[in-house]
Amino acid sequence: MRNIFCDTLVKYAASPDFVFLTGDLGYNALEPLQKAAGDRFINAGIAEQNMVSVAAGLAHQGLKPWAYSIAPFIYARPLEQVRNDVCLHDLPVKLVGNGGGYAYGVMGGSHHAIEDYGILLSLLNMRVFVPAFGLDIPPMVEKLLHLTHPAYFRLGRDEKPKDLDIPGYAPWRKILTGQGPTILVAGPLAGGLLGAFKEIPDAKRPNTWVLTELPFETKTIPDEFLRDIAKSGHLAVVEEHVAHGGVGEMLGRVLLLTGKNPKRFSHFCAQGYLTGYYGSQNFHRKECGLTAENILKELE
Amino acid sequence: MESLEQNILKTKKRLLQMHFESGVGHIGGNLSCLDSLMVLYHRVLKKDDLFVLSKGHSAGSLYSVLWSLGRLTDEDLKLFHKEHTKLSGHPSPNWIQEITFATGSLGHGLPLAAGLALAKKLKKDSGRVFCLTSDGEWQEGSNWEALIFAVHRQLDSLTLMIDSNGLQGFGTTQEVASLNSLKEKFLSFGMPVEEIDGHDLKALEKTWGKKTRGPRAVIAHTEKGRGVSFMKNKMEWHYLPMNESQYRQALVDLDKEP
């Protein structure tokens, strides 16, 4: 996704209000953007607190800054700067975190982002964008460029199955239909699950929805999604994020408020490091039960 | 016509009145930087210039200066630190142009000011950016990140003002976590430094008015509680509000100031 993100931003780099800051990361990926943006590409060094406040200062003066790092270094290290300098002032700073969830795998816990949008969505004025597929990046960047509020863009790996058609971009997309439970997946985790679910016969295949923008309220949930929940009576939320502050909690709250809660609710989410061992992104997903095989078994 | 000295005296009294009426402390650090801010606002700042108050606990001095400029009214100041006010104990955001950023957590102002100065540089905008920090605030790591950035990027429009009153929350800066010498530390980071008497109005006007190539730091040596005998260099006046007799005495003391 990072390369598509870079290629997309290159198209906007000549805009007079464009500024891109990086916390000394992006080697072998962001060079085209560096070339295109010239002096508007700022390597702020390994100093994320300063980088985020500088971005707030730039936004105060009418520029549209992007601030990029490995995900935890853009939301956890400079959290107070995001809270006070960006969110409290409702400035259009776009934070870009590369490697949502366990994407950095065996690099270790310091590099994982399994509580990012829960933390950030507790801040005022913050919006979160979690692209599910590489092809989501251009329309989401376009949207972010016009957004006049703070935002966090959580990049991951593009895991879309090659033979699966994805409808045009929308924050809520129904990708698969079937007579099984209703499943809502956040972010790139959807790719692998869709690849497995599409092989299941219609009678058991989950109605699979993909969600890419947070937060949401009752009015932004598609009626069709609510009808699917009502019809199937069983809702499952899948996300590479801890339960607290995640999509499962958020959706549970909204459904309780509307009285449209399903008879059965399942939540598959990140659970930290259950065994204390480290491995690839898939190792951690498996350990947390974030695999198609486990999800289907649990949903039986 | 009212002289700057008369205006400062009047504004200091208004500051004390506001803090007394609202029962609010943080008076010592307000008095240590008020001379600097009055000179800056009345003699130096122009339309395109920006100021960031990093030591947000001196909001009272900023409100008083804005009152002296007619940007805030007596009615506004009456609500200082009370219910349904914009004049919170530390500046609140997005309501008056002169308060560029809501501050209060230390170590935020300089990085923000660096962003403003970078924006001016990228946009080739005119104007200068001033940022006032305390001295104890230099124990915050984010300031050093910003210092490296400002020097590396040669943010020409940036003037860093340090209100060096030598006292912080729970002791002298020397006792708590010594920064001696801040000047040497700045110089070793490549930041030019000047030291001035932060209560010498002529020196302040000359120094704040000076345009330099590249960013610079100015350490203004000041007295906490300046002008009030019983507050002078006393740590407790970082916190305490005044009772009525203290308030009356403080007004008398201010009139005795040279």
Coordinates of C-alpha atoms in Angstrom, one line a residue, chain B:
Chain B
M1 CA 0.4 60.8 26.1
E2 CA 0.9 57.7 28.2
S3 CA 4.5 56.3 28.3
L4 CA 5.3 52.7 27.9
E5 CA 6.4 52.6 31.5
Q6 CA 3.0 54.0 32.6
N7 CA 1.2 51.5 30.4
I8 CA 3.2 48.7 31.9
L9 CA 2.5 49.8 35.5
K10 CA -1.2 50.1 34.6
T11 CA -1.2 46.6 33.0
K12 CA 0.6 45.0 35.9
K13 CA -2.0 46.4 38.3
R14 CA -4.7 45.1 36.0
L15 CA -3.0 41.7 36.0
L16 CA -3.0 41.7 39.8
Q17 CA -6.6 42.8 40.0
M18 CA -7.7 40.1 37.6
H19 CA -5.8 37.4 39.6
F20 CA -7.1 38.8 42.9
E21 CA -10.7 39.0 41.8
S22 CA -10.6 35.5 40.4
G23 CA -8.5 34.0 43.3
V24 CA -5.9 32.7 40.9
G25 CA -2.2 32.0 41.4
H26 CA 0.7 31.7 39.0
I27 CA 1.3 35.4 39.6
G28 CA 5.1 35.1 40.0
G29 CA 5.8 33.9 36.5
N30 CA 3.3 36.3 35.1
L31 CA 5.1 39.2 36.6
S32 CA 8.5 37.9 35.4
C33 CA 7.5 38.0 31.8
L34 CA 5.1 40.9 31.6
D35 CA 7.8 43.5 30.8
S36 CA 9.0 41.4 27.9
L37 CA 5.5 40.9 26.5
M38 CA 4.5 44.5 26.8
V39 CA 7.5 45.7 24.9
L40 CA 7.0 43.0 22.3
Y41 CA 3.3 43.8 21.7
H42 CA 3.5 47.5 22.0
R43 CA 6.8 48.2 20.3
V44 CA 7.8 45.3 18.1
L45 CA 5.0 43.0 16.8
K46 CA 3.6 43.9 13.4
K47 CA 0.7 42.6 11.4
D48 CA 2.4 39.6 9.9
D49 CA 4.2 38.6 13.1
L50 CA 3.1 35.7 15.3
F51 CA 3.6 35.0 19.0
V52 CA 3.3 31.7 20.8
L53 CA 3.1 31.6 24.6
S54 CA 4.7 28.3 25.5
K55 CA 4.6 28.9 29.2
G56 CA 0.9 28.7 29.2
H57 CA 0.6 29.2 32.9
S58 CA 1.4 32.8 32.2
A59 CA -1.9 33.2 30.4
G60 CA -2.7 36.0 32.8
S61 CA 0.1 38.2 31.4
L62 CA -1.0 37.5 27.8
Y63 CA -4.6 38.4 28.6
S64 CA -3.5 41.6 30.4
V65 CA -1.3 42.6 27.4
L66 CA -4.2 42.0 25.1
W67 CA -6.4 44.1 27.4
S68 CA -3.7 46.9 27.2
L69 CA -4.1 46.8 23.5
G70 CA -7.9 47.0 23.6
R71 CA -8.3 43.4 22.3
L72 CA -9.8 42.2 25.5
T73 CA -12.2 44.2 27.7
D74 CA -12.7 44.6 31.4
E75 CA -15.8 42.5 31.0
D76 CA -13.6 39.7 29.5
L77 CA -11.1 39.9 32.3
K78 CA -13.8 39.7 34.9
L79 CA -14.5 36.2 33.7
F80 CA -10.9 35.1 34.0
H81 CA -10.8 31.5 35.4
K82 CA -14.5 31.5 36.0
E83 CA -17.5 29.6 34.6
H84 CA -18.4 30.1 30.9
T85 CA -15.2 31.9 30.1
K86 CA -12.8 31.9 27.2
L87 CA -10.1 33.1 29.6
S88 CA -9.1 29.7 31.1
G89 CA -6.1 29.3 33.4
H90 CA -4.1 28.2 30.4
P91 CA -5.0 29.7 26.9
S92 CA -7.9 28.0 25.1
P93 CA -8.0 27.5 21.3
N94 CA -9.7 29.0 18.3
W95 CA -11.3 32.2 19.6
I96 CA -8.9 35.2 19.2
Q97 CA -6.3 35.6 16.5
E98 CA -3.6 36.7 19.0
I99 CA -3.7 33.4 20.8
T100 CA -2.2 31.2 18.1
F101 CA -2.2 28.0 20.1
A102 CA -3.7 26.7 23.3
T103 CA -0.8 25.8 25.5
G104 CA -0.4 24.7 29.1
S105 CA 1.5 21.5 28.8
L106 CA 5.1 22.6 28.6
G107 CA 7.4 21.9 25.7
H108 CA 4.8 22.5 23.0
G109 CA 5.3 26.1 22.1
L110 CA 8.7 26.0 20.4
P111 CA 7.8 23.1 18.1
L112 CA 4.6 24.9 17.2
A113 CA 6.5 28.1 16.6
A114 CA 9.0 26.1 14.5
G115 CA 6.0 25.0 12.3
L116 CA 4.8 28.5 11.9
A117 CA 8.3 29.7 11.0
L118 CA 8.7 26.8 8.5
A119 CA 5.4 27.7 7.0
K120 CA 6.6 31.3 6.5
K121 CA 9.7 30.1 4.9
L122 CA 8.0 27.7 2.6
K123 CA 5.3 30.2 1.6
K124 CA 7.9 33.0 1.5
D125 CA 5.6 35.0 3.8
S126 CA 6.8 38.0 5.6
G127 CA 6.7 38.4 9.4
R128 CA 8.5 37.0 12.3
V129 CA 7.6 34.3 14.9
F130 CA 8.3 34.8 18.6
C131 CA 8.0 32.1 21.2
L132 CA 8.2 32.6 25.0
T133 CA 9.3 29.6 27.1
S134 CA 10.2 29.4 30.7
D135 CA 13.6 28.3 31.8
G136 CA 12.5 25.2 33.7
E137 CA 10.5 24.2 30.6
W138 CA 13.8 23.3 29.0
Q139 CA 13.7 20.1 31.0
E140 CA 11.2 19.0 28.4
G141 CA 12.7 16.8 25.6
S142 CA 10.4 18.1 22.9
N143 CA 12.1 21.5 23.2
W144 CA 15.5 20.0 22.3
E145 CA 13.9 18.3 19.3
A146 CA 12.5 21.6 18.2
L147 CA 15.9 23.4 18.8
I148 CA 17.7 20.9 16.5
F149 CA 15.0 21.3 13.9
A150 CA 15.0 25.1 14.0
V151 CA 18.8 25.3 13.7
H152 CA 19.0 22.7 11.0
R153 CA 16.2 24.3 8.9
Q154 CA 17.6 27.8 9.6
L155 CA 14.2 29.1 10.5
D156 CA 15.2 32.8 10.0
S157 CA 12.0 34.3 11.3
L158 CA 12.2 32.5 14.7
T159 CA 13.1 34.3 17.9
L160 CA 13.1 32.1 21.0
M161 CA 12.5 34.1 24.2
I162 CA 13.4 32.5 27.5
D163 CA 11.9 34.0 30.7
S164 CA 14.7 32.9 32.9
N165 CA 13.4 33.5 36.4
G166 CA 15.3 30.6 37.9
L167 CA 12.3 29.1 39.8
Q168 CA 10.0 26.3 38.9
G169 CA 7.3 24.2 40.5
F170 CA 9.1 22.7 43.4
G171 CA 12.4 24.5 43.8
T172 CA 14.9 26.5 41.9
T173 CA 15.8 25.3 38.4
Q174 CA 19.3 24.8 39.7
E175 CA 18.1 22.4 42.5
V176 CA 15.5 20.5 40.6
A177 CA 17.3 19.6 37.4
S178 CA 20.1 22.0 36.6
L179 CA 20.3 23.4 33.1
N180 CA 23.4 25.3 33.7
S181 CA 24.3 26.7 31.5
L182 CA 21.4 27.0 29.1
K183 CA 23.4 29.4 27.1
E184 CA 26.2 26.9 26.5
K185 CA 23.7 24.2 25.7
F186 CA 22.1 26.4 23.1
L187 CA 25.4 27.4 21.6
S188 CA 26.5 23.8 21.4
F189 CA 23.3 23.1 19.4
G190 CA 24.3 25.9 17.0
M191 CA 21.8 28.4 18.2
P192 CA 23.1 31.9 18.6
V193 CA 22.2 33.3 22.1
E194 CA 21.9 36.7 23.7
E195 CA 21.5 37.4 27.3
I196 CA 19.6 40.4 28.5
D197 CA 18.1 41.9 31.6
G198 CA 14.4 41.0 31.1
H199 CA 13.2 44.1 33.0
D200 CA 15.3 46.6 31.1
L201 CA 12.8 48.0 28.7
K202 CA 15.3 49.6 26.4
A203 CA 17.3 46.4 26.1
L204 CA 14.1 44.5 25.5
E205 CA 12.9 46.8 22.7
K206 CA 16.3 46.7 21.0
T207 CA 16.6 42.9 21.3
W208 CA 13.1 41.9 20.3
G209 CA 13.3 44.4 17.4
K210 CA 16.5 43.1 16.0
K211 CA 16.3 41.1 12.8
T212 CA 18.9 38.4 12.4
R213 CA 19.7 35.9 9.8
G214 CA 18.8 32.5 11.1
P215 CA 17.0 31.6 14.3
R216 CA 18.2 33.0 17.7
A217 CA 17.6 32.6 21.4
V218 CA 17.4 35.3 23.9
I219 CA 17.7 34.5 27.6
A220 CA 15.9 37.2 29.5
H221 CA 17.0 37.2 33.1
T222 CA 14.0 38.0 35.2
E223 CA 12.7 38.0 38.7
K224 CA 9.7 35.9 39.6
G225 CA 7.2 38.2 41.2
R226 CA 8.9 41.2 39.8
G227 CA 7.8 44.4 41.5
V228 CA 6.1 42.9 44.5
S229 CA 8.3 42.8 47.5
F230 CA 6.9 39.7 49.2
M231 CA 6.7 37.7 45.9
K232 CA 10.2 38.5 44.6
N233 CA 12.0 35.2 43.8
K234 CA 9.7 33.2 46.1
M235 CA 8.7 29.8 44.8
E236 CA 5.3 29.8 46.6
W237 CA 4.2 32.6 44.3
H238 CA 4.3 30.1 41.4
Y239 CA 1.0 28.8 43.0
L240 CA -0.6 31.1 45.6
P241 CA -3.5 33.5 45.0
M242 CA -3.4 36.8 47.0
N243 CA -5.6 37.6 49.9
E244 CA -6.9 41.2 50.2
S245 CA -4.1 42.6 52.3
Q246 CA -1.5 41.0 50.0
Y247 CA -3.2 42.5 47.0
R248 CA -3.2 46.0 48.6
Q249 CA 0.4 45.6 49.5
A250 CA 1.3 44.5 46.0
L251 CA -0.3 47.6 44.4
V252 CA 1.7 49.8 46.8
D253 CA 4.9 47.9 45.9
L254 CA 4.3 48.4 42.2
D255 CA 4.0 52.1 42.7
K256 CA 7.4 52.1 44.3
E257 CA 9.0 50.5 41.3
P258 CA 11.6 52.7 39.7

